[in-house]
Tab-separated table of C-alpha atoms in Angstrom:
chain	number	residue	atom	x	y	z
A	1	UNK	CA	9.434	-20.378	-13.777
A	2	UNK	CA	7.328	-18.256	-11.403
A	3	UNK	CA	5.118	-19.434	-8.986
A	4	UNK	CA	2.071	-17.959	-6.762
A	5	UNK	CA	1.690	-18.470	-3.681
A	6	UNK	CA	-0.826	-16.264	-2.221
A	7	UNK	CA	-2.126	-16.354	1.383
A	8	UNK	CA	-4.919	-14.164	3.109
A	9	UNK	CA	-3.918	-13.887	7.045
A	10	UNK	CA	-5.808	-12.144	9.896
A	11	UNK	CA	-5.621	-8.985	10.073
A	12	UNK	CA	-6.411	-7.859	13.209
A	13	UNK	CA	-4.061	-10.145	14.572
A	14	UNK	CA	-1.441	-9.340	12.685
A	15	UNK	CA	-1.551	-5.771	13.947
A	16	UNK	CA	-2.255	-6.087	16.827
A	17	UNK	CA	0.478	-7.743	17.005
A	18	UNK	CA	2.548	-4.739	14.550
A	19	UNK	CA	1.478	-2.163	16.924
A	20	UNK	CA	2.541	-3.721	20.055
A	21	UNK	CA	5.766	-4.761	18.609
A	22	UNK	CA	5.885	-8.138	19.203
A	23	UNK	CA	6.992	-9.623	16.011
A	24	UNK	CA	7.659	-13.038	16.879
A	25	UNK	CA	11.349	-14.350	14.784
A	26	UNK	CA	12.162	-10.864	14.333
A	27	UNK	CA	15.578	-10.479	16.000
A	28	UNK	CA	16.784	-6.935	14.298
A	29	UNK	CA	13.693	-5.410	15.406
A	30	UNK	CA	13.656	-6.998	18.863
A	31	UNK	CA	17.422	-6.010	19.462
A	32	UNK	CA	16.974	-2.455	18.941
A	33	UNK	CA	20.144	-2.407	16.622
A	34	UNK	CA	20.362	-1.166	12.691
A	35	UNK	CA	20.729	-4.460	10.519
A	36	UNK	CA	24.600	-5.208	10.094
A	37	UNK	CA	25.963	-4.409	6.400
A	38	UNK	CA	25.826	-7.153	4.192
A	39	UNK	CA	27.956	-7.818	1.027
A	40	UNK	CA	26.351	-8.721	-2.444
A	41	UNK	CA	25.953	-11.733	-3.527
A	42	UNK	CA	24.669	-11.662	-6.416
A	43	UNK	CA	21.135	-12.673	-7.760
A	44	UNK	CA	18.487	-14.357	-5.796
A	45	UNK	CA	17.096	-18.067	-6.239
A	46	UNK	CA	13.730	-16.491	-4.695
A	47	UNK	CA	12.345	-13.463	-4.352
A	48	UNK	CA	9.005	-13.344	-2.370
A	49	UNK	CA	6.715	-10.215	-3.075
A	50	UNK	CA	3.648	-9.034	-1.206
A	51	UNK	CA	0.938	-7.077	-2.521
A	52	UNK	CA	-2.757	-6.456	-2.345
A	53	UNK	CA	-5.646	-7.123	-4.557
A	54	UNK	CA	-6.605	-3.789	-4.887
A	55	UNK	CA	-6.949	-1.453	-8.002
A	56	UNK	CA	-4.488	0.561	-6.100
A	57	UNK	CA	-1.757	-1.879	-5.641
A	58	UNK	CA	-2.468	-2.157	-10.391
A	59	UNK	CA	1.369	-1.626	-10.830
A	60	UNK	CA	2.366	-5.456	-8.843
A	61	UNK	CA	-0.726	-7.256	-9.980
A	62	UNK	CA	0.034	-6.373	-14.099
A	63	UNK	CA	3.723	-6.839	-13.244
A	64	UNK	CA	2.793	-10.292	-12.123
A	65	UNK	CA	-0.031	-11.516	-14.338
A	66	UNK	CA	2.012	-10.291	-17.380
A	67	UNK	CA	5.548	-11.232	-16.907
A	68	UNK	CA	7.172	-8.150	-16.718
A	69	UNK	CA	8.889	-9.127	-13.034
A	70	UNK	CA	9.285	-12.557	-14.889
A	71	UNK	CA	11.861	-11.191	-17.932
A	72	UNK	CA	13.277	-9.282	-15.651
A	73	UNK	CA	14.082	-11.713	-12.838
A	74	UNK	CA	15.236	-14.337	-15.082
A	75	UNK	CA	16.291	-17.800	-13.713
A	76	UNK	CA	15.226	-16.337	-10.135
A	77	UNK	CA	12.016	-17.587	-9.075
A	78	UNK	CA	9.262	-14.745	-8.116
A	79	UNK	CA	6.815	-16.122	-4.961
A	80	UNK	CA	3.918	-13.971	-4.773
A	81	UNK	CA	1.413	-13.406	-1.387
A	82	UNK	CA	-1.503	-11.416	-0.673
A	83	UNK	CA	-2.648	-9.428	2.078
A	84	UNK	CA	-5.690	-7.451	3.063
A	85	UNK	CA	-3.631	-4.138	4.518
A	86	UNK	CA	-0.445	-2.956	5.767
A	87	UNK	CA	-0.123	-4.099	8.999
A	88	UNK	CA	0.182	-8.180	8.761
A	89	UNK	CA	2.424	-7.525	5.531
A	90	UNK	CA	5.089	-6.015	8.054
A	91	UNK	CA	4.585	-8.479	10.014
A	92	UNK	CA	5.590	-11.159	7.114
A	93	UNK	CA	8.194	-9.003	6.044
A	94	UNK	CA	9.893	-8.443	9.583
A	95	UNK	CA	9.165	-11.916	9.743
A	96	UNK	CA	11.901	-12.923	7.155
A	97	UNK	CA	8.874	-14.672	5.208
A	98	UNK	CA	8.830	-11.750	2.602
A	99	UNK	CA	11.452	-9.690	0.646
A	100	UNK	CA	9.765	-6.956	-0.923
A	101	UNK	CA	5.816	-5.328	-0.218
A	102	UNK	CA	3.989	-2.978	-2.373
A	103	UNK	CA	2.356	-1.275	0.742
A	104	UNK	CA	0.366	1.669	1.970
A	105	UNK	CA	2.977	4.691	3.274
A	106	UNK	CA	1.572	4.686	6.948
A	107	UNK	CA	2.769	0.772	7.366
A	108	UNK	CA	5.330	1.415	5.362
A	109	UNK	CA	7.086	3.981	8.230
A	110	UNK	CA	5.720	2.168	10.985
A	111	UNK	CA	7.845	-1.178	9.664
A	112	UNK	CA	10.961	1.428	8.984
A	113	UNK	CA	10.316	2.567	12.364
A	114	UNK	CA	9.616	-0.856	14.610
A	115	UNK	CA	12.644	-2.567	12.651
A	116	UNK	CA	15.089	0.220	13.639
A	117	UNK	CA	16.256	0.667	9.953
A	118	UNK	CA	15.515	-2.576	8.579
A	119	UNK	CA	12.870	-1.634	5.734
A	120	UNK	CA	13.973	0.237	2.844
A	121	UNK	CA	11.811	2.583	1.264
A	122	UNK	CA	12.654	1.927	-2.992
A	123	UNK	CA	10.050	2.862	-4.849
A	124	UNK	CA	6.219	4.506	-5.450
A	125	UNK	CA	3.638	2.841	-6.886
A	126	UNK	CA	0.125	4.343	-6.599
A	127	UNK	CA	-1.039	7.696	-6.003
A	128	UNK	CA	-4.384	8.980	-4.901
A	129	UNK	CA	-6.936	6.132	-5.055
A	130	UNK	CA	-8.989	6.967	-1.236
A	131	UNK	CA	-11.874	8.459	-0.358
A	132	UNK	CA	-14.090	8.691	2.677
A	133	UNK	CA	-17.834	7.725	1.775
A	134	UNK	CA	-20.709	7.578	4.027
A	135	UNK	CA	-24.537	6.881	3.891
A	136	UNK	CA	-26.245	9.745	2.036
A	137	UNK	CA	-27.716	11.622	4.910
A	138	UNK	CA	-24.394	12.245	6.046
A	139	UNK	CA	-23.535	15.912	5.002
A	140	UNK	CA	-20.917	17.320	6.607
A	141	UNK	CA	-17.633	15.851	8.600
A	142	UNK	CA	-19.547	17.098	12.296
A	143	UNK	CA	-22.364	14.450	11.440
A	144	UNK	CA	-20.076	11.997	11.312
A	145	UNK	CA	-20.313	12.497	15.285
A	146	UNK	CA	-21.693	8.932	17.193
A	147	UNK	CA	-20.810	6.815	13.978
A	148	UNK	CA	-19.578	3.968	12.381
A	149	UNK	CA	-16.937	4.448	10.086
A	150	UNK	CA	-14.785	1.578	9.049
A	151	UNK	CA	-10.826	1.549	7.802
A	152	UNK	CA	-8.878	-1.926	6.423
A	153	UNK	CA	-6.867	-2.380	9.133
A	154	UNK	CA	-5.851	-0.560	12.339
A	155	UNK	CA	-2.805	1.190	11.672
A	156	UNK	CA	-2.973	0.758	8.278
A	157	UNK	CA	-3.048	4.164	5.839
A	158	UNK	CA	-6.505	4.719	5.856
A	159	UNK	CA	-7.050	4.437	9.304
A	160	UNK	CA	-4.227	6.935	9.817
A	161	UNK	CA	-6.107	9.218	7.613
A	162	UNK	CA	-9.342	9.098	9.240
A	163	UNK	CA	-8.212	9.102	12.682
A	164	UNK	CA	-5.978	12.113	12.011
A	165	UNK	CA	-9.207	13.321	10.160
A	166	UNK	CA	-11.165	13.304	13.433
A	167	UNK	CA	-8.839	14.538	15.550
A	168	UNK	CA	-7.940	17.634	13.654
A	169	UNK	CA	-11.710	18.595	13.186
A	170	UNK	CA	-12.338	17.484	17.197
A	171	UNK	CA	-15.448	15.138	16.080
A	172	UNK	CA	-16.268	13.545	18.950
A	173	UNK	CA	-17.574	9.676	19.693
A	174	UNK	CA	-16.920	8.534	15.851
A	175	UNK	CA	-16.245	4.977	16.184
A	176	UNK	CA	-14.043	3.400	13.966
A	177	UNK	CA	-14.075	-0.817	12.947
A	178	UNK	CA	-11.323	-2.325	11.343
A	179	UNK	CA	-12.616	-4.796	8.574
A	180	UNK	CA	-11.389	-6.918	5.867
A	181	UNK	CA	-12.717	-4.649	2.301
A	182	UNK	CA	-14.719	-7.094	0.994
A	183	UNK	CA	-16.821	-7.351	4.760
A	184	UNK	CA	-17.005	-3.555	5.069
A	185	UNK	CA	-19.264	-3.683	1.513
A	186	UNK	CA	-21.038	-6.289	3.064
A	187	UNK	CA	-21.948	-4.163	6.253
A	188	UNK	CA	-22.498	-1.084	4.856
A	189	UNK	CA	-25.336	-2.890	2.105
A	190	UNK	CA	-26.748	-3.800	5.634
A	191	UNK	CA	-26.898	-1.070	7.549
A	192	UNK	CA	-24.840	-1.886	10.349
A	193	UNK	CA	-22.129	0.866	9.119
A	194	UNK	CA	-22.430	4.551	8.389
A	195	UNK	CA	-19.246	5.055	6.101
A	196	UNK	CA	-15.413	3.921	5.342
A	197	UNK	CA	-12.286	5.340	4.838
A	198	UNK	CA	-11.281	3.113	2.034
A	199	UNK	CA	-8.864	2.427	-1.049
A	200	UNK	CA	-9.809	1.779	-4.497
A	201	UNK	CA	-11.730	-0.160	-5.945
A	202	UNK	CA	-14.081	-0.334	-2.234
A	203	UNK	CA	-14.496	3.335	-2.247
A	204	UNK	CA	-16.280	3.202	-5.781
A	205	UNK	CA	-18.061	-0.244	-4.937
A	206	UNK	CA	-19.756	1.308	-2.197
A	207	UNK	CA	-20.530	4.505	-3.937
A	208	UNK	CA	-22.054	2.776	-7.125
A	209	UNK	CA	-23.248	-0.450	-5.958
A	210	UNK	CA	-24.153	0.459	-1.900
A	211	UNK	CA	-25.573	3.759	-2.177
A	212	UNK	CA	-22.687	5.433	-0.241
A	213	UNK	CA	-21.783	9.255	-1.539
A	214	UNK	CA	-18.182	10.751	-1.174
A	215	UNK	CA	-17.969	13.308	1.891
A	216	UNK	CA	-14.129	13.271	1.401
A	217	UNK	CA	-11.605	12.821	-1.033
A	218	UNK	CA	-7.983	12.577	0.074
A	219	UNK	CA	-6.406	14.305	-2.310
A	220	UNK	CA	-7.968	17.198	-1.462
A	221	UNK	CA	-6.111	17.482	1.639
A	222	UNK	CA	-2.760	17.160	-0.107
A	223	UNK	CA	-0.448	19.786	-2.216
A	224	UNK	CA	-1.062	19.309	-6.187
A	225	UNK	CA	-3.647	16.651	-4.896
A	226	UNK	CA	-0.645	13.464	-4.650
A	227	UNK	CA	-0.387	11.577	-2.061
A	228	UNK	CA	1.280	7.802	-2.050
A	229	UNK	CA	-0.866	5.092	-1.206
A	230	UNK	CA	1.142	2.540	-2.358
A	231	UNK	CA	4.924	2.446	-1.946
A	232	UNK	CA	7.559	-0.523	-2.553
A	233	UNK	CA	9.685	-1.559	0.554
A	234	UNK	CA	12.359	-3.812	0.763
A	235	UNK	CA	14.445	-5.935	3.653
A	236	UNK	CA	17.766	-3.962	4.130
A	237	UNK	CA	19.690	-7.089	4.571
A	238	UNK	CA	17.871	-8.639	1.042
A	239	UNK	CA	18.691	-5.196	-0.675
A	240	UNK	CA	22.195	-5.713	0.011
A	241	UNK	CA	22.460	-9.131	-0.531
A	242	UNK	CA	20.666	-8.967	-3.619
A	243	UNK	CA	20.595	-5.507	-5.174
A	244	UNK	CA	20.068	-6.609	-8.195
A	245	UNK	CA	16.877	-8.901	-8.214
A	246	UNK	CA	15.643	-5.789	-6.609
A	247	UNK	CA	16.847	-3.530	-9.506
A	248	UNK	CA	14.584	-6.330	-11.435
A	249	UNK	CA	11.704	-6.365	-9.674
A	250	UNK	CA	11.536	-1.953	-10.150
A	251	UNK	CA	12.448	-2.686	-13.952
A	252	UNK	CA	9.412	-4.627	-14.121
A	253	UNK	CA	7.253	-1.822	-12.040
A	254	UNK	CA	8.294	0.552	-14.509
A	255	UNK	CA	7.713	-1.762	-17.569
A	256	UNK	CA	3.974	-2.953	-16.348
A	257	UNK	CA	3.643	0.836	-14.881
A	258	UNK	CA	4.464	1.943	-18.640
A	259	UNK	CA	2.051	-0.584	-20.285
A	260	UNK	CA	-0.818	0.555	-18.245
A	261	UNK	CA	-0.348	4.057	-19.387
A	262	UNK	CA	-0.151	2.978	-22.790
A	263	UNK	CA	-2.772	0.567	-22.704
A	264	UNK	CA	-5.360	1.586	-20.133
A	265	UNK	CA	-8.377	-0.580	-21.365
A	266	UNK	CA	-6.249	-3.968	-21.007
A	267	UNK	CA	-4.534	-2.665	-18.062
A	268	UNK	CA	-8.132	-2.424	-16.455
A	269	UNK	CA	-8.865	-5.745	-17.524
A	270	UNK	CA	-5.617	-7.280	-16.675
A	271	UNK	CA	-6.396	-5.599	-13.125
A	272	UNK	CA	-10.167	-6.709	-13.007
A	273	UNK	CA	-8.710	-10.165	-14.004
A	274	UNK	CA	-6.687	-10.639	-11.028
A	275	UNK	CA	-9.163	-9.496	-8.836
A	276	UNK	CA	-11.051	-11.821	-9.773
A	277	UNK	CA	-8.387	-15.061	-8.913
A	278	UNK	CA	-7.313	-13.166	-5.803
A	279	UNK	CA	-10.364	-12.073	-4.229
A	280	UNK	CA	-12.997	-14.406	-6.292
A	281	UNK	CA	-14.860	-11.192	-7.685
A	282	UNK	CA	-14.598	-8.835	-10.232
A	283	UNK	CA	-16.144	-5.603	-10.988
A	284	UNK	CA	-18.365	-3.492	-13.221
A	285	UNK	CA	-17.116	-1.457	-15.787
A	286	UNK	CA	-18.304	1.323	-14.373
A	287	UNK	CA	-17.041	0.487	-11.132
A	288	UNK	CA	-13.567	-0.215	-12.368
A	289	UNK	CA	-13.665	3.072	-14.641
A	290	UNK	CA	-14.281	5.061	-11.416
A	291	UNK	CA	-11.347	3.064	-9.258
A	292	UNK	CA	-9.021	3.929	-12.224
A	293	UNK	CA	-9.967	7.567	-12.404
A	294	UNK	CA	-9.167	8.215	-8.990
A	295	UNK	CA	-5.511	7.117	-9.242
A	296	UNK	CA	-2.043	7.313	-10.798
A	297	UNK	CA	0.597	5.038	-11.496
A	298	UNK	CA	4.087	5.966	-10.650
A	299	UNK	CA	7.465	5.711	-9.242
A	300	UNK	CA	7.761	8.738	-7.566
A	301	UNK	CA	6.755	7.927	-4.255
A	302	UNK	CA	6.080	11.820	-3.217
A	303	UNK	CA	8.267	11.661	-0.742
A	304	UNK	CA	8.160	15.186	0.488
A	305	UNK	CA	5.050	13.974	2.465
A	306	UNK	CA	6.513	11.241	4.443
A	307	UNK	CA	7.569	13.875	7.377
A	308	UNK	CA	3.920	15.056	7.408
A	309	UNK	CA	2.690	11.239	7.172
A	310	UNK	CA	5.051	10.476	9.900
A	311	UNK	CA	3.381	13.045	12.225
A	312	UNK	CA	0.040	12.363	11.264
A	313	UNK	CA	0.598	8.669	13.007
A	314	UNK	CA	0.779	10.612	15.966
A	315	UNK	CA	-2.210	13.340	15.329
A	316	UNK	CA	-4.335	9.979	15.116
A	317	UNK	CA	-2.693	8.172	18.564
A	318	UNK	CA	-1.059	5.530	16.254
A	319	UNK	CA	2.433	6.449	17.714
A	320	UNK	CA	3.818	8.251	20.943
A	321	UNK	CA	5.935	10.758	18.848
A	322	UNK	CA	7.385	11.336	15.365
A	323	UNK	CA	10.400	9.448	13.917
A	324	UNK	CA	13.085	10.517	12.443
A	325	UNK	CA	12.709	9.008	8.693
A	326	UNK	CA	16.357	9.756	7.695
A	327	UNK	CA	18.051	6.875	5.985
A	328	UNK	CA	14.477	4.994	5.877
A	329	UNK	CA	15.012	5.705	1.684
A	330	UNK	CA	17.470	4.325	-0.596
A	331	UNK	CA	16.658	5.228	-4.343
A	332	UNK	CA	19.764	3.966	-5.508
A	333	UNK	CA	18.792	0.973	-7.322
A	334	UNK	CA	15.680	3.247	-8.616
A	335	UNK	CA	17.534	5.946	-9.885
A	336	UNK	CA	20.057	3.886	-12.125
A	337	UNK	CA	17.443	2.140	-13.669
A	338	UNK	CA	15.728	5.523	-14.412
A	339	UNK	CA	18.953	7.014	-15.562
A	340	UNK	CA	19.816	3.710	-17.636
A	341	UNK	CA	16.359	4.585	-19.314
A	342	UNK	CA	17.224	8.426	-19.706
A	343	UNK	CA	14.286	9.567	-16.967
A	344	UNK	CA	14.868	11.826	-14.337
A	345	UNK	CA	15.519	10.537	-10.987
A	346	UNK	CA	14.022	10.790	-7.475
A	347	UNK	CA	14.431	13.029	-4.745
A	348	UNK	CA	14.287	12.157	-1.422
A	349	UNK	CA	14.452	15.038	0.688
A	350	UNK	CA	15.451	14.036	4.728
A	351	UNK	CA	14.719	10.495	3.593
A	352	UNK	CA	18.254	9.347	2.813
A	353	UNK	CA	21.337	8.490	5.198
């Protein structure tokens, strides 16, 4: 039997809270010290996932409305939570109230990185899927000088990108809010922002229902155009304990990631669904059409960019310096179920121990 138990928490909070490292009931991370090996033992009773309702988090939210984690998991129960951005999902998972996150790559190393090894990178998800939009008058990336620009969260992927964004082109005085999704729509339709860094499906909400026009698209600043924007991270110590509900749980990302593909009209409305229990909403076709055609679905989690995601935390004064990301991957569990399945694997170039 699965149940859902989703919860919305405060952001801002939260990371503050991330970014200061003061992650209350978090001993590994606290001590400074690499998690201790653990031995297997065996399957899970529960295994508690975290993921967003966003069209770019599609691969957790079919996975979970359709059963796929379900087969997969069999007698182990799956608990399901939600969260607005990266940042207070670390903080549940370094919190031992979470096993495994679909998450944005920029919390994603910052949680690898606070823990001192405790988060396993195990998976992709999502590529593509962000876009900076602005009010119409805006024209080029200097006239975003003296404005408003909102991200999800601070810290969170996004708001890496657009503070490593400003930097790099020296724009001076851009102000940048950190608001729930669903309140930056809100502000924008009012007037009291001038843009947002955002994931799908708010990037295409404000373009076709605000009036907002694209002055970026991430993927343009990216080799081939990929980019992950939504990765799967586990707890070291529930990895080993439990390798193999976590081999379930990336059966049943590649199952509902292979559905999609084949199906993309139910897959949208599976999505569109879900967004609709989660975040009481749903959208327009031709606002879900746009989300969809912005992103892929995927295991590969691109992970020759994670040195030059790592460094752009500093470029936009997230983090003091770069960290060293070896041993922050372990495709292990991935790559047997793609070999068992007769797909290539994943590399992980300076990601592994």
């Amino acid at each position: 039997m699965r149940t859902h138990h989703r919860t919305r928490l405060l952001a801002a909070a939260f990371a503050a809270l991330t970014l200061a490292g003061g992650i209350a009931g978090c001993s590994r991370a606290d001590s400074g010290a690499a998690p201790a090996e653990q031995k297997s033992q065996g399957a899970a009773a529960e295994v508690r996932v975290g993921y967003f309702p966003n069209v770019t988090h599609a691969p957790a939210l079919i996975g979970t409305k359709n059963g796929f984690f379900a087969k997969e998991l069999g007698s182990t129960k799956l608990t399901t939570q939600t969260f607005n951005a990266g940042p207070e999902e670390v903080n549940a998972l370094l919190g031992n109230s979470l096993d495994i996150a679909f998450i944005g790559s920029g919390p994603a190393i910052n949680a690898f990185t606070k823990s001192k090894g405790a988060i396993q990178l195990v998976s992709g998800a999502v590529t593509g899927g962000a876009q900076l939009v602005v009010k119409p008058e805006i024209a080029t990336p200097e006239q975003l000088t003296g404005k408003n620009i909102a991200t999800p969260s601070l810290a969170n992927t996004q708001d890496v990108a657009l503070k490593k964004f400003v930097a790099e082109k020296k724009i001076p005085d851009v102000k940048v809010t950190n608001l729930d999704n669903p309140k930056t729509f809100d502000a924008f339709k009012k007037g009291e922002l001038d843009g947002g860094w955002l994931p799908e499906p708010w990037s295409s909400r404000l373009v076709l229902d605000a009036g907002a026009k694209v002055l970026l698209d991430e993927k343009t600043l990216w080799p081939e155009g990929k980019f992950p924007t939504t990765v799967v991270i586990v707890r070291s110590e529930f990895l080993q304990q439990h390798p193999e509900t976590v081999t379930a749980i990336l059966k049943g990302e590649l199952a509902a990631i292979e559905w999609a593909k084949t199906n993309p009209a139910e897959a949208k409305k599976v999505v569109n669904g879900e967004l609709k229990a989660l975040a009481g909403s749903t959208l327009s076709e031709a606002v879900l059409d746009r989300a969809f055609s912005g992103i892929e679905l995927g295991i590969d989690p691109v992970a020759s960019t994670f040195s030059q995601l790592a460094q752009d935390s500093v470029t936009a004064g997230v983090v003091k310096s770069a960290v060293d990301l070896k041993g922050f991957a372990d495709f292990g569990p991935l790559n047997a179920v793609l070999e068992e399945q007769g797909k290539p694997g994943v590399n992980a170039p300076g990601l592994t121990k």
